[in-house]
Amino acid sequence: MAAAARARVAYLLRQLQRAACQCPTHSHTYSQAPGLSPSGKTTDYAFEMAVSNIRYGAAVTKEVGMDLKNMGAKNVCLMTDKNLSKLPPVQVAMDSLVKNGIPFTVYDNVRVEPTDSSFMEAIEFAQKGAFDAYVAVGGGSTMDTCKAANLYASSPHSDFLDYVSAPIGKGKPVSVPLKPLIAVPTTSGTGSETTGVAIFDYEHLKVKIGITSRAIKPTLGLIDPLHTLHMPARVVANSGFDVLCHALESYTTLPYHLRSPCPSNPITRPAYQGSNPISDIWAIHALRIVAKYLKRAVRNPDDLEARSHMHLASAFAGIGFGNAGVHLCHGMSYPISGLVKMYKAKDYNVDHPLVPHGLSVVLTSPAVFTFTAQMFPERHLEMAEILADTRTARIQDAGLVLADTLRKFLFDLDVDDGLAAVGYSKADIPALVKGTLPQERVTKLAPCPQSEEDLAALFEASMKLY
C-alpha cells in the first residue's frame, strides 16, 4: 500500500472522528439518549425477536416437495433467475416437487439487484397465477422478489408504495395473511431466508429502498451447503462482505431502548429495532465464523467446510440484523449500487452495470466505523479483536483500529481500492449523499447522528482504501 495514500485516508478518518458533535443540542431528535421524542412518547422499552424456521443440512433441498405436500400446497410458484434455472439447486428443487406430486410453475425472470419494475413484473405473475405457496431458489435478489410477489398477490388492491418504507413509501403495517414461502439460499450473504426485508432499486430516484415487515419473512429456510460449491470466488467474497457488515452494523446500532418513538401498538414496532441482547449473540457468532472461514471459502472452491460455515454465518447474521437492523454502511451502499455507471463486477453473469451489494456495503466500512466509534467504542474494539489480534489497542483508538483491521482484511481478499475503483469520483459525492438521505430506516439506527456534511466526508474518505 502506498504510504501517501494510507496517510491521506488516516487523516480524513481522523477528521471524521472529530467532526460529529455529541452534545444533546446537536443530536437528532429520534434520540441518541433516553428521553422524550417530539411527539411526547418515550423511547422504546421492549424488543421482539422474529425469525423464519431454519433447516440446515447437505442435500436438505430434496425435502422441499415433502414440506409443500405437508402444507397441502396445490399450486406452487418457484422463483429463480435465468442463470440459476440451469444449475443444480433449481433442478434438485424441481425434482423434489415432481417426486411429491406438487403442481408448480417456474418464474425465472428475477433480476439480479432487483428494481421496482422487476418486482412489479413478478407481482403481476404471482397475482395471475393465484398460487397457494412459493419457493424461492437463489440469492437475496430471488428471495426478496419472491417476498414482494407473495405480499402484493396477497394484498391485490394495495398500491405498490403502500408497504415500501418511508419516506419514499407509506410504510404501512402488513395485516393481510400471506401464503407459505420456502426460501432456498444459494449464496452466503444476505441472510434473506431469515428476515422480513425485501430490497430493490427505486428507478425513479436511483436509490435502493426496502419493504420491511416481519409478516413477509419466509415460513421456512432450507440451508443446503452443497449449493455453495457452484459460487465463483468473487461472488463468495462479496456475499461474505455482506455477512461481515451485517454483523458489524447490527452489533453497533443504536440500542433498542434508546430508539424513539415508543410504538403505540406492537404492530408498528419496526423490524429493525436497534441492538439487543439476542441479536448481539448472533452478530458476534457470525463475525467469528467470517474471521475464520471467509478467506478459505474465497480461495478454495472445493473447501466444503469453509463454504458450509459461511452459509450458516449468513443465516446467523441474518437473525441478528433482521431484528437489530443495520446502519450507515448499508444506508450509503444503496446509492453506490443504484448510481452505478459502467462497472461490472467479475464473476457476475449479468447484462447491466453492477456493483454487487456486499461490495457496495464494505467499501465504506473503514470510514463508517471510524465515525461511529465515538459512541460505544468498546463494541467497536470488540469487533476488531474478533477479526485480528488487537488486544493492546486503546479504547480511545477503537474506530481507527477497527478501520485498519478492515482495510487489511479487504486488501488480503483483493477488494477494489475504494469507490474510485468502481467508477466514482468526488464529483459524484453530492448525488451519493442525496441517495443516502431517504434511507432513514437504517441511517436513523446509526449510534450517532450524521449531517449531510458528515456523509459527504465519509464518501470522500472511501474513495481510496489503501
Short mmCIF file of C-alpha atoms in Angstrom, two decimals:
data_model
loop_
_atom_site.label_atom_id
_atom_site.label_comp_id
_atom_site.label_asym_id
_atom_site.label_seq_id
_atom_site.Cartn_x
_atom_site.Cartn_y
_atom_site.Cartn_z
CA MET A 1 0.00 0.00 0.00
CA ALA A 2 1.32 3.44 -0.85
CA ALA A 3 2.37 5.35 2.25
CA ALA A 4 0.91 8.59 0.92
CA ALA A 5 -2.48 7.01 0.29
CA ARG A 6 -2.53 5.49 3.76
CA ALA A 7 -1.61 8.82 5.32
CA ARG A 8 -4.35 10.62 3.38
CA VAL A 9 -7.01 8.10 4.41
CA ALA A 10 -5.87 8.17 8.04
CA TYR A 11 -6.01 11.99 8.03
CA LEU A 12 -9.52 12.05 6.57
CA LEU A 13 -10.71 9.48 9.05
CA ARG A 14 -9.27 11.43 11.98
CA GLN A 15 -11.13 14.46 10.68
CA LEU A 16 -14.35 12.42 10.57
CA GLN A 17 -13.82 11.35 14.14
CA ARG A 18 -13.61 14.97 15.23
CA ALA A 19 -16.44 16.20 13.00
CA ALA A 20 -19.52 14.98 14.83
CA CYS A 21 -20.76 16.86 17.84
CA GLN A 22 -22.09 14.58 20.58
CA CYS A 23 -23.77 17.23 22.71
CA PRO A 24 -27.56 16.96 23.25
CA THR A 25 -28.13 20.29 21.47
CA HIS A 26 -26.99 18.88 18.13
CA SER A 27 -28.22 15.31 18.49
CA HIS A 28 -31.05 14.13 16.24
CA THR A 29 -34.48 14.16 17.82
CA TYR A 30 -35.04 10.50 17.04
CA SER A 31 -32.93 10.09 20.17
CA GLN A 32 -29.39 9.22 20.97
CA ALA A 33 -30.25 9.17 24.67
CA PRO A 34 -33.28 8.24 26.80
CA GLY A 35 -35.98 10.84 26.94
CA LEU A 36 -38.95 12.24 25.11
CA SER A 37 -39.35 12.35 21.35
CA PRO A 38 -41.03 15.37 19.70
CA SER A 39 -44.36 13.51 19.76
CA GLY A 40 -44.13 13.24 23.55
CA LYS A 41 -43.67 9.46 23.55
CA THR A 42 -40.77 7.92 25.38
CA THR A 43 -38.11 5.74 23.82
CA ASP A 44 -38.96 2.07 23.35
CA TYR A 45 -38.88 -0.30 26.30
CA ALA A 46 -39.08 -3.69 24.53
CA PHE A 47 -37.68 -5.63 21.61
CA GLU A 48 -39.12 -8.51 19.65
CA MET A 49 -37.41 -11.48 18.01
CA ALA A 50 -38.80 -12.77 14.72
CA VAL A 51 -37.09 -15.32 12.51
CA SER A 52 -38.07 -17.92 9.94
CA ASN A 53 -37.90 -21.59 10.76
CA ILE A 54 -34.50 -22.80 9.60
CA ARG A 55 -33.39 -26.28 8.49
CA TYR A 56 -29.72 -26.93 7.77
CA GLY A 57 -28.02 -29.90 6.13
CA ALA A 58 -26.33 -31.15 2.98
CA ALA A 59 -28.98 -32.13 0.39
CA VAL A 60 -31.83 -30.76 2.52
CA THR A 61 -33.29 -29.17 -0.64
CA LYS A 62 -34.61 -32.62 -1.54
CA GLU A 63 -37.16 -32.22 1.24
CA VAL A 64 -38.89 -29.16 -0.22
CA GLY A 65 -41.52 -31.22 -2.04
CA MET A 66 -42.41 -33.07 1.15
CA ASP A 67 -42.71 -29.79 3.02
CA LEU A 68 -45.14 -28.40 0.46
CA LYS A 69 -47.11 -31.65 0.48
CA ASN A 70 -47.33 -31.42 4.28
CA MET A 71 -48.65 -27.87 3.87
CA GLY A 72 -51.32 -29.05 1.45
CA ALA A 73 -49.98 -26.91 -1.41
CA LYS A 74 -51.74 -27.43 -4.75
CA ASN A 75 -50.39 -24.64 -6.95
CA VAL A 76 -46.80 -23.54 -6.29
CA CYS A 77 -44.69 -20.76 -7.79
CA LEU A 78 -40.96 -21.49 -7.94
CA MET A 79 -38.94 -18.29 -8.40
CA THR A 80 -35.33 -18.08 -9.55
CA ASP A 81 -33.13 -16.24 -12.06
CA LYS A 82 -32.15 -17.31 -15.56
CA ASN A 83 -28.61 -18.30 -14.62
CA LEU A 84 -29.65 -20.47 -11.70
CA SER A 85 -32.54 -22.03 -13.59
CA LYS A 86 -30.00 -24.24 -15.38
CA LEU A 87 -27.96 -25.15 -12.29
CA PRO A 88 -28.29 -28.00 -9.76
CA PRO A 89 -30.02 -26.09 -6.92
CA VAL A 90 -33.11 -25.42 -9.05
CA GLN A 91 -33.03 -28.87 -10.63
CA VAL A 92 -32.93 -30.53 -7.21
CA ALA A 93 -35.88 -28.42 -6.01
CA MET A 94 -37.94 -29.18 -9.13
CA ASP A 95 -37.17 -32.91 -8.90
CA SER A 96 -38.45 -32.88 -5.32
CA LEU A 97 -41.67 -31.13 -6.35
CA VAL A 98 -42.25 -33.61 -9.18
CA LYS A 99 -41.47 -36.61 -6.97
CA ASN A 100 -44.03 -35.46 -4.42
CA GLY A 101 -46.72 -34.63 -6.97
CA ILE A 102 -46.71 -30.87 -6.38
CA PRO A 103 -48.03 -28.83 -9.35
CA PHE A 104 -45.75 -25.84 -9.92
CA THR A 105 -44.92 -23.03 -12.33
CA VAL A 106 -41.41 -21.60 -12.72
CA TYR A 107 -40.78 -17.84 -12.79
CA ASP A 108 -37.13 -17.39 -13.84
CA ASN A 109 -37.15 -13.69 -14.69
CA VAL A 110 -35.78 -12.45 -11.37
CA ARG A 111 -33.33 -9.59 -11.88
CA VAL A 112 -30.01 -9.67 -10.01
CA GLU A 113 -30.23 -6.49 -7.91
CA PRO A 114 -33.99 -6.10 -8.48
CA THR A 115 -35.79 -2.87 -9.32
CA ASP A 116 -39.33 -1.69 -8.69
CA SER A 117 -40.08 -2.67 -12.30
CA SER A 118 -38.74 -6.19 -11.89
CA PHE A 119 -40.64 -6.52 -8.59
CA MET A 120 -43.85 -5.46 -10.31
CA GLU A 121 -43.33 -7.98 -13.13
CA ALA A 122 -43.01 -10.76 -10.55
CA ILE A 123 -46.01 -9.40 -8.63
CA GLU A 124 -48.15 -9.43 -11.78
CA PHE A 125 -47.08 -13.02 -12.46
CA ALA A 126 -47.99 -14.04 -8.90
CA GLN A 127 -51.35 -12.29 -8.98
CA LYS A 128 -52.32 -14.00 -12.24
CA GLY A 129 -51.15 -17.39 -11.00
CA ALA A 130 -53.26 -17.45 -7.83
CA PHE A 131 -50.57 -19.54 -6.11
CA ASP A 132 -51.07 -21.06 -2.67
CA ALA A 133 -47.35 -21.37 -1.86
CA TYR A 134 -43.97 -20.09 -3.06
CA VAL A 135 -40.44 -21.45 -3.32
CA ALA A 136 -37.50 -19.07 -3.84
CA VAL A 137 -34.25 -20.68 -5.02
CA GLY A 138 -31.41 -18.20 -5.32
CA GLY A 139 -29.62 -15.34 -3.62
CA GLY A 140 -31.06 -12.31 -1.92
CA SER A 141 -32.45 -10.92 -5.18
CA THR A 142 -34.61 -14.00 -5.71
CA MET A 143 -35.76 -14.31 -2.11
CA ASP A 144 -36.62 -10.60 -1.90
CA THR A 145 -38.50 -10.69 -5.20
CA CYS A 146 -40.50 -13.68 -4.00
CA LYS A 147 -41.36 -11.95 -0.72
CA ALA A 148 -42.70 -8.94 -2.62
CA ALA A 149 -44.67 -11.12 -5.02
CA ASN A 150 -46.24 -13.02 -2.13
CA LEU A 151 -47.12 -9.79 -0.30
CA TYR A 152 -48.80 -7.97 -3.16
CA ALA A 153 -50.52 -11.07 -4.51
CA SER A 154 -51.99 -11.46 -1.01
CA SER A 155 -52.97 -7.78 -0.96
CA PRO A 156 -54.03 -7.21 -4.60
CA HIS A 157 -55.74 -3.86 -4.03
CA SER A 158 -52.72 -2.22 -2.42
CA ASP A 159 -50.68 0.40 -4.21
CA PHE A 160 -47.02 -0.60 -4.65
CA LEU A 161 -45.77 2.19 -2.39
CA ASP A 162 -48.17 1.28 0.44
CA TYR A 163 -45.70 -1.14 2.02
CA VAL A 164 -42.45 0.49 0.91
CA SER A 165 -40.51 2.09 3.75
CA ALA A 166 -40.89 5.82 4.42
CA PRO A 167 -40.04 8.45 3.34
CA ILE A 168 -40.32 7.11 -0.24
CA GLY A 169 -43.29 4.87 0.51
CA LYS A 170 -46.07 4.90 3.09
CA GLY A 171 -44.58 2.17 5.27
CA LYS A 172 -47.99 0.72 6.16
CA PRO A 173 -48.05 -2.26 8.56
CA VAL A 174 -48.83 -5.57 6.87
CA SER A 175 -52.05 -7.00 8.28
CA VAL A 176 -53.08 -9.38 5.47
CA PRO A 177 -52.25 -13.11 5.75
CA LEU A 178 -49.57 -14.27 3.29
CA LYS A 179 -49.04 -17.65 1.64
CA PRO A 180 -46.29 -20.03 2.81
CA LEU A 181 -42.86 -19.23 1.33
CA ILE A 182 -39.90 -21.61 1.44
CA ALA A 183 -36.53 -19.97 0.77
CA VAL A 184 -33.55 -21.96 -0.53
CA PRO A 185 -30.50 -19.66 -0.43
CA THR A 186 -27.73 -20.37 -2.94
CA THR A 187 -25.35 -17.63 -1.77
CA SER A 188 -23.85 -16.92 1.64
CA GLY A 189 -24.55 -13.27 2.21
CA THR A 190 -27.97 -11.68 2.51
CA GLY A 191 -29.50 -13.91 5.18
CA SER A 192 -32.77 -13.14 3.42
CA GLU A 193 -34.06 -16.62 4.27
CA THR A 194 -34.38 -15.41 7.88
CA THR A 195 -35.62 -11.82 7.52
CA GLY A 196 -38.73 -9.77 6.80
CA VAL A 197 -36.90 -7.45 4.41
CA ALA A 198 -37.06 -7.07 0.60
CA ILE A 199 -34.68 -4.60 -1.05
CA PHE A 200 -34.93 -3.12 -4.55
CA ASP A 201 -33.73 -0.20 -6.71
CA TYR A 202 -36.36 2.52 -6.96
CA GLU A 203 -35.57 3.59 -10.51
CA HIS A 204 -37.26 7.00 -10.43
CA LEU A 205 -34.92 8.24 -7.67
CA LYS A 206 -31.99 5.91 -8.48
CA VAL A 207 -31.78 4.69 -4.90
CA LYS A 208 -32.32 1.39 -3.15
CA ILE A 209 -35.19 1.15 -0.70
CA GLY A 210 -36.98 -1.69 1.01
CA ILE A 211 -40.13 -3.29 2.29
CA THR A 212 -39.59 -4.17 5.95
CA SER A 213 -42.12 -6.23 7.88
CA ARG A 214 -41.99 -9.37 9.99
CA ALA A 215 -45.04 -10.55 8.04
CA ILE A 216 -43.06 -11.15 4.83
CA LYS A 217 -40.32 -13.35 6.30
CA PRO A 218 -40.17 -16.86 4.79
CA THR A 219 -42.05 -19.66 6.50
CA LEU A 220 -39.01 -21.91 6.20
CA GLY A 221 -35.41 -21.50 5.11
CA LEU A 222 -33.66 -24.59 3.73
CA ILE A 223 -29.92 -24.01 4.11
CA ASP A 224 -28.18 -26.57 1.91
CA PRO A 225 -24.36 -26.14 1.91
CA LEU A 226 -24.00 -28.14 -1.29
CA HIS A 227 -25.35 -25.11 -3.17
CA THR A 228 -22.35 -23.04 -2.17
CA LEU A 229 -19.97 -25.11 -4.31
CA HIS A 230 -21.23 -23.53 -7.54
CA MET A 231 -20.32 -19.97 -6.47
CA PRO A 232 -17.36 -18.25 -8.19
CA ALA A 233 -14.69 -16.71 -5.98
CA ARG A 234 -15.79 -13.06 -6.23
CA VAL A 235 -19.41 -13.98 -5.55
CA VAL A 236 -18.24 -15.78 -2.39
CA ALA A 237 -16.17 -12.76 -1.38
CA ASN A 238 -18.84 -10.13 -2.00
CA SER A 239 -21.53 -12.26 -0.34
CA GLY A 240 -19.22 -12.72 2.63
CA PHE A 241 -18.71 -8.96 2.92
CA ASP A 242 -22.46 -8.60 3.35
CA VAL A 243 -22.30 -11.08 6.25
CA LEU A 244 -19.35 -9.15 7.69
CA CYS A 245 -21.19 -5.84 7.63
CA HIS A 246 -24.47 -7.33 8.85
CA ALA A 247 -22.62 -8.50 11.95
CA LEU A 248 -20.60 -5.30 12.46
CA GLU A 249 -23.51 -2.94 11.91
CA SER A 250 -26.15 -4.80 13.91
CA TYR A 251 -23.78 -5.02 16.91
CA THR A 252 -23.10 -1.27 16.77
CA THR A 253 -26.61 0.03 16.06
CA LEU A 254 -28.39 2.35 18.46
CA PRO A 255 -29.60 0.16 21.38
CA TYR A 256 -33.30 -0.69 21.20
CA HIS A 257 -34.14 1.17 24.44
CA LEU A 258 -32.71 4.42 23.03
CA ARG A 259 -34.78 4.32 19.84
CA SER A 260 -37.82 6.57 19.62
CA PRO A 261 -40.71 6.98 19.38
CA CYS A 262 -42.14 4.24 21.51
CA PRO A 263 -44.75 2.43 19.36
CA SER A 264 -48.36 2.97 20.34
CA ASN A 265 -49.21 -0.51 19.08
CA PRO A 266 -46.93 -3.59 18.75
CA ILE A 267 -47.73 -3.84 15.02
CA THR A 268 -45.89 -0.56 14.45
CA ARG A 269 -42.71 -1.63 16.27
CA PRO A 270 -40.18 -1.74 13.42
CA ALA A 271 -38.47 -4.95 12.35
CA TYR A 272 -35.19 -3.05 12.71
CA GLN A 273 -35.29 -2.22 16.41
CA GLY A 274 -31.68 -1.49 17.37
CA SER A 275 -29.08 -3.64 19.09
CA ASN A 276 -30.46 -6.01 21.71
CA PRO A 277 -29.12 -8.91 23.79
CA ILE A 278 -30.34 -11.67 21.46
CA SER A 279 -29.22 -10.09 18.18
CA ASP A 280 -25.83 -9.39 19.79
CA ILE A 281 -25.22 -13.11 20.28
CA TRP A 282 -25.89 -13.89 16.62
CA ALA A 283 -23.80 -10.97 15.37
CA ILE A 284 -20.75 -11.97 17.41
CA HIS A 285 -21.01 -15.62 16.42
CA ALA A 286 -21.39 -14.75 12.73
CA LEU A 287 -18.35 -12.46 12.85
CA ARG A 288 -16.22 -15.21 14.42
CA ILE A 289 -17.14 -17.52 11.55
CA VAL A 290 -16.31 -14.85 8.98
CA ALA A 291 -12.93 -14.27 10.60
CA LYS A 292 -12.11 -17.98 10.50
CA TYR A 293 -13.61 -19.15 7.21
CA LEU A 294 -14.24 -16.36 4.65
CA LYS A 295 -10.71 -16.25 3.21
CA ARG A 296 -10.66 -20.05 2.91
CA ALA A 297 -14.07 -20.07 1.22
CA VAL A 298 -12.94 -17.49 -1.35
CA ARG A 299 -9.59 -19.08 -2.14
CA ASN A 300 -10.65 -22.72 -2.45
CA PRO A 301 -13.93 -23.51 -4.22
CA ASP A 302 -13.75 -27.13 -3.04
CA ASP A 303 -13.44 -26.24 0.66
CA LEU A 304 -16.86 -27.52 1.67
CA GLU A 305 -16.13 -26.98 5.35
CA ALA A 306 -15.40 -23.28 4.87
CA ARG A 307 -18.28 -22.70 2.47
CA SER A 308 -20.68 -24.60 4.74
CA HIS A 309 -19.73 -22.47 7.71
CA MET A 310 -20.18 -19.27 5.68
CA HIS A 311 -23.63 -20.49 4.62
CA LEU A 312 -24.54 -20.79 8.29
CA ALA A 313 -22.88 -17.47 9.14
CA SER A 314 -25.15 -15.77 6.61
CA ALA A 315 -28.21 -17.09 8.44
CA PHE A 316 -26.75 -16.26 11.86
CA ALA A 317 -26.02 -12.67 10.84
CA GLY A 318 -29.49 -12.52 9.26
CA ILE A 319 -31.10 -13.39 12.58
CA GLY A 320 -29.03 -10.66 14.19
CA PHE A 321 -29.55 -7.79 11.76
CA GLY A 322 -33.08 -8.89 10.84
CA ASN A 323 -34.10 -7.79 14.32
CA ALA A 324 -31.48 -5.21 15.28
CA GLY A 325 -31.05 -3.57 11.88
CA VAL A 326 -28.02 -2.13 10.12
CA HIS A 327 -26.88 1.47 9.75
CA LEU A 328 -24.52 3.61 7.67
CA CYS A 329 -22.60 1.03 5.61
CA HIS A 330 -25.91 -0.21 4.25
CA GLY A 331 -27.55 3.21 4.03
CA MET A 332 -24.62 4.54 1.99
CA SER A 333 -24.38 1.38 -0.12
CA TYR A 334 -27.76 1.85 -1.74
CA PRO A 335 -26.83 4.88 -3.87
CA ILE A 336 -23.45 3.25 -4.61
CA SER A 337 -25.32 0.37 -6.21
CA GLY A 338 -28.15 2.48 -7.61
CA LEU A 339 -25.97 5.10 -9.36
CA VAL A 340 -23.51 2.62 -10.89
CA LYS A 341 -22.22 3.78 -14.28
CA MET A 342 -20.11 1.26 -16.19
CA TYR A 343 -18.63 -1.03 -13.54
CA LYS A 344 -19.33 -4.74 -13.97
CA ALA A 345 -18.12 -6.99 -11.20
CA LYS A 346 -16.01 -10.01 -12.07
CA ASP A 347 -17.73 -13.42 -11.91
CA TYR A 348 -21.26 -11.97 -12.27
CA ASN A 349 -23.08 -13.04 -15.43
CA VAL A 350 -25.36 -10.01 -15.88
CA ASP A 351 -26.23 -7.76 -18.83
CA HIS A 352 -26.16 -4.49 -16.88
CA PRO A 353 -23.60 -2.48 -14.86
CA LEU A 354 -23.39 -3.87 -11.36
CA VAL A 355 -21.70 -3.09 -8.06
CA PRO A 356 -22.67 -6.20 -6.04
CA HIS A 357 -24.45 -5.41 -2.80
CA GLY A 358 -21.78 -6.82 -0.50
CA LEU A 359 -19.06 -4.85 -2.26
CA SER A 360 -21.05 -1.61 -2.14
CA VAL A 361 -21.54 -2.11 1.60
CA VAL A 362 -17.97 -2.95 2.59
CA LEU A 363 -16.22 -0.17 0.64
CA THR A 364 -17.34 2.46 3.15
CA SER A 365 -16.82 0.33 6.26
CA PRO A 366 -13.41 1.70 7.37
CA ALA A 367 -14.68 5.29 7.23
CA VAL A 368 -18.04 4.47 8.78
CA PHE A 369 -16.69 2.65 11.82
CA THR A 370 -14.11 5.32 12.48
CA PHE A 371 -17.01 7.79 12.58
CA THR A 372 -19.42 5.71 14.68
CA ALA A 373 -16.82 4.56 17.24
CA GLN A 374 -17.26 7.84 19.13
CA MET A 375 -20.32 6.09 20.57
CA PHE A 376 -19.87 2.67 22.19
CA PRO A 377 -16.14 2.42 21.37
CA GLU A 378 -15.90 -0.78 23.42
CA ARG A 379 -18.20 -2.55 20.96
CA HIS A 380 -16.11 -1.39 18.01
CA LEU A 381 -12.94 -2.61 19.68
CA GLU A 382 -14.55 -5.95 20.47
CA MET A 383 -15.34 -6.40 16.78
CA ALA A 384 -11.74 -5.58 15.84
CA GLU A 385 -10.46 -8.14 18.36
CA ILE A 386 -12.54 -10.88 16.71
CA LEU A 387 -11.06 -10.10 13.27
CA ALA A 388 -7.42 -9.64 14.36
CA ASP A 389 -5.12 -9.53 17.37
CA THR A 390 -5.74 -6.03 18.71
CA ARG A 391 -5.52 -6.78 22.44
CA THR A 392 -3.04 -3.97 23.08
CA ALA A 393 -5.22 -1.30 21.45
CA ARG A 394 -6.54 1.61 23.50
CA ILE A 395 -10.29 2.14 23.78
CA GLN A 396 -9.96 5.72 22.51
CA ASP A 397 -8.45 4.35 19.29
CA ALA A 398 -11.27 1.86 18.69
CA GLY A 399 -12.51 3.40 15.44
CA LEU A 400 -9.09 3.68 13.82
CA VAL A 401 -8.14 0.18 14.98
CA LEU A 402 -11.29 -1.37 13.51
CA ALA A 403 -10.81 0.63 10.29
CA ASP A 404 -7.21 -0.54 9.88
CA THR A 405 -8.25 -4.13 10.65
CA LEU A 406 -10.93 -3.97 7.96
CA ARG A 407 -8.57 -2.45 5.39
CA LYS A 408 -6.07 -5.26 5.88
CA PHE A 409 -8.86 -7.84 5.68
CA LEU A 410 -10.12 -6.36 2.40
CA PHE A 411 -6.63 -5.94 0.95
CA ASP A 412 -5.91 -9.64 1.60
CA LEU A 413 -9.04 -10.52 -0.39
CA ASP A 414 -8.14 -8.30 -3.39
CA VAL A 415 -11.02 -5.88 -2.91
CA ASP A 416 -11.22 -2.90 -5.29
CA ASP A 417 -9.39 0.14 -3.95
CA GLY A 418 -12.37 2.19 -2.83
CA LEU A 419 -15.22 3.94 -4.60
CA ALA A 420 -12.88 5.38 -7.23
CA ALA A 421 -12.12 1.85 -8.41
CA VAL A 422 -15.81 1.17 -9.11
CA GLY A 423 -16.29 4.34 -11.13
CA TYR A 424 -16.97 7.18 -8.68
CA SER A 425 -15.17 10.48 -8.13
CA LYS A 426 -15.51 13.49 -5.81
CA ALA A 427 -17.92 15.00 -8.33
CA ASP A 428 -20.38 12.19 -7.54
CA ILE A 429 -20.45 12.81 -3.79
CA PRO A 430 -23.48 15.18 -3.78
CA ALA A 431 -25.55 12.57 -5.64
CA LEU A 432 -24.34 9.81 -3.32
CA VAL A 433 -25.32 11.88 -0.29
CA LYS A 434 -28.71 12.67 -1.83
CA GLY A 435 -29.27 8.95 -2.39
CA THR A 436 -28.42 8.18 1.24
CA LEU A 437 -30.82 10.67 2.81
CA PRO A 438 -34.02 8.65 2.11
CA GLN A 439 -32.53 5.57 3.84
CA GLU A 440 -33.93 6.58 7.21
CA ARG A 441 -34.99 3.06 8.16
CA VAL A 442 -31.26 2.29 8.57
CA THR A 443 -29.43 5.62 8.93
CA LYS A 444 -31.51 6.52 11.98
CA LEU A 445 -30.15 3.40 13.65
CA ALA A 446 -26.56 4.67 13.49
CA PRO A 447 -25.24 5.10 17.04
CA CYS A 448 -24.51 8.79 16.40
CA PRO A 449 -26.33 11.33 14.22
CA GLN A 450 -24.92 12.39 10.88
CA SER A 451 -25.29 15.58 8.85
CA GLU A 452 -25.07 15.86 5.09
CA GLU A 453 -21.54 17.18 5.60
CA ASP A 454 -20.67 14.08 7.63
CA LEU A 455 -21.98 11.81 4.86
CA ALA A 456 -20.02 13.73 2.23
CA ALA A 457 -16.84 13.34 4.29
CA LEU A 458 -17.49 9.61 4.69
CA PHE A 459 -17.90 9.14 0.94
CA GLU A 460 -14.74 11.16 0.29
CA ALA A 461 -12.77 9.08 2.78
CA SER A 462 -13.99 5.95 0.99
CA MET A 463 -12.75 6.94 -2.48
CA LYS A 464 -9.50 5.08 -1.74
CA LEU A 465 -8.96 2.38 0.84
CA TYR A 466 -5.26 1.55 0.72
#
